[in-house]
Coordinates of C-alpha atoms in Angstrom, one line a residue:
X170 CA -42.9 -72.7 0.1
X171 CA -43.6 -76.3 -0.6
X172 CA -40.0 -76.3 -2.2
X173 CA -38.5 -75.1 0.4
X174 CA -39.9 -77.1 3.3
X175 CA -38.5 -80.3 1.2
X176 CA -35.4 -79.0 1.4
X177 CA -35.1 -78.9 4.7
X178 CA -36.2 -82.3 5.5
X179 CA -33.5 -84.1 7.0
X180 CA -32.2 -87.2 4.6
X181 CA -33.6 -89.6 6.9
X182 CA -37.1 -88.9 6.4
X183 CA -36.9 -89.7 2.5
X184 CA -35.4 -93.1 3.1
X185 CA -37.7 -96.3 3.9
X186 CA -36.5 -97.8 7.4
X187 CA -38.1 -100.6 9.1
X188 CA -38.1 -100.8 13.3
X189 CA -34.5 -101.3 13.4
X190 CA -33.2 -98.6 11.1
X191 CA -32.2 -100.7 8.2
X192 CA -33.0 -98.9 5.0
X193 CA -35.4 -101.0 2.6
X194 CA -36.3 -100.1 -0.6
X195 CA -40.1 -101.2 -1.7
X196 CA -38.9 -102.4 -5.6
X197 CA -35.3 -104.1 -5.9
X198 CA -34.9 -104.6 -10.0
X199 CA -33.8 -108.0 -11.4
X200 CA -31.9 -108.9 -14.1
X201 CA -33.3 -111.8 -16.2
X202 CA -30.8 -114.7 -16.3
X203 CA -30.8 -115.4 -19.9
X204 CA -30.2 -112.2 -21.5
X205 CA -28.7 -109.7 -18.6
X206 CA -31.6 -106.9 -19.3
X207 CA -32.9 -105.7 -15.8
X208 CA -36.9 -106.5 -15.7
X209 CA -38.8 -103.4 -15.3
X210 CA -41.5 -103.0 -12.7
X211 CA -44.5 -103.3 -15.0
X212 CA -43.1 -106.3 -16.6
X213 CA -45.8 -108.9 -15.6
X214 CA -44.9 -111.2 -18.1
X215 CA -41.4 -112.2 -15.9
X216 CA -41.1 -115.0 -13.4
X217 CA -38.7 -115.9 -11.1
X218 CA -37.9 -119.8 -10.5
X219 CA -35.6 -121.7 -8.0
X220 CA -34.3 -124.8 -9.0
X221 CA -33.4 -127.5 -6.1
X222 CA -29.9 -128.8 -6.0
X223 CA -30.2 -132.5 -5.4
X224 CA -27.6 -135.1 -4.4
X225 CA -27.0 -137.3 -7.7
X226 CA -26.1 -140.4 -5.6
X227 CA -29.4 -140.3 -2.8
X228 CA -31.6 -138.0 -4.6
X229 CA -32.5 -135.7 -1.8
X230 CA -32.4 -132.2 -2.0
X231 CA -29.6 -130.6 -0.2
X232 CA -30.9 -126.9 1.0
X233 CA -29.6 -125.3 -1.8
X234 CA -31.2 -123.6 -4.8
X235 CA -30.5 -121.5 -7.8
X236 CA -32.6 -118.4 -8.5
X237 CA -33.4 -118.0 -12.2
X238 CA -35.2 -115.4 -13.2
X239 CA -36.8 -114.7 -16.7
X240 CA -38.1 -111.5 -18.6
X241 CA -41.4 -111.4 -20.5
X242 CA -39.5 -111.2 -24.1
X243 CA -38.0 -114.2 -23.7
X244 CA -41.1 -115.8 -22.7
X245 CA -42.7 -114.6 -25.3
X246 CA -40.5 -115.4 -28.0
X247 CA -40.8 -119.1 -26.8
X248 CA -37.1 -119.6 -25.6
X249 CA -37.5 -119.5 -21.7
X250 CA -37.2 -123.6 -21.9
X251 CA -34.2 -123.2 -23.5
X252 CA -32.7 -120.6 -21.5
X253 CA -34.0 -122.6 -17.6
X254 CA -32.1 -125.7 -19.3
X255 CA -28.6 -123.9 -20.3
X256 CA -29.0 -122.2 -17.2
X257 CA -29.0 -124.8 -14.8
X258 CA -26.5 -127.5 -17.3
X259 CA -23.8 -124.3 -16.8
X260 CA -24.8 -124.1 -13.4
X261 CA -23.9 -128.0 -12.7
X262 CA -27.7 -128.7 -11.5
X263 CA -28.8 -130.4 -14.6
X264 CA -26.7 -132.8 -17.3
X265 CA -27.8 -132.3 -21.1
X266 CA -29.5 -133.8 -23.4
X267 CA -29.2 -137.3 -24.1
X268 CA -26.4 -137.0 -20.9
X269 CA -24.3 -134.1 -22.6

């Protein structure tokens, strides 16, 4: 019976709206930045930065910002320094090492 009355719920009803209809999910998944694995749920180990985008020649920060976001394996292997700084070199925010 129980079966049965889920059946005939309407699609509607299994979704997550907010007040104006708009479906919204509780859990979106990320991908970490360095390695392109999706960061599970119960990986508490993660974080998520974002690194300001600053005007070279003034030094303020412009409103923009780039998301990085990095799984618990590569913090744990020691190499989520390494991985923030490639990250932002290739994204133009930072210049490399010794000005690279």
């Amino acid at each position: 019976l129980l079966v049965l009355l889920l059946l005939c719920l309407p699609k509607t009803l299994s979704k997550m709206q907010n007040n104006e209809g708009d479906v919204v999910d509780l859990y979106l998944p990320r991908k970490c930045s360095a390695t392109n694995t999706i960061i599970e749920a119960k990986d508490h180990a993660s974080v998520q930065i974002q690194v300001a985008q600053v005007d070279p020649s003034t030094g303020l920060y412009t409103g923009e910002q780039k998301t990085i976001a990095i799984c618990g394996a590569v913090r744990s292997m020691g190499e989520s320094d390494d991985s923030i700084n490639r990250l932002t070199q290739e994204a133009g925010i930072s210049v490399g090492l010794h000005g690279n």
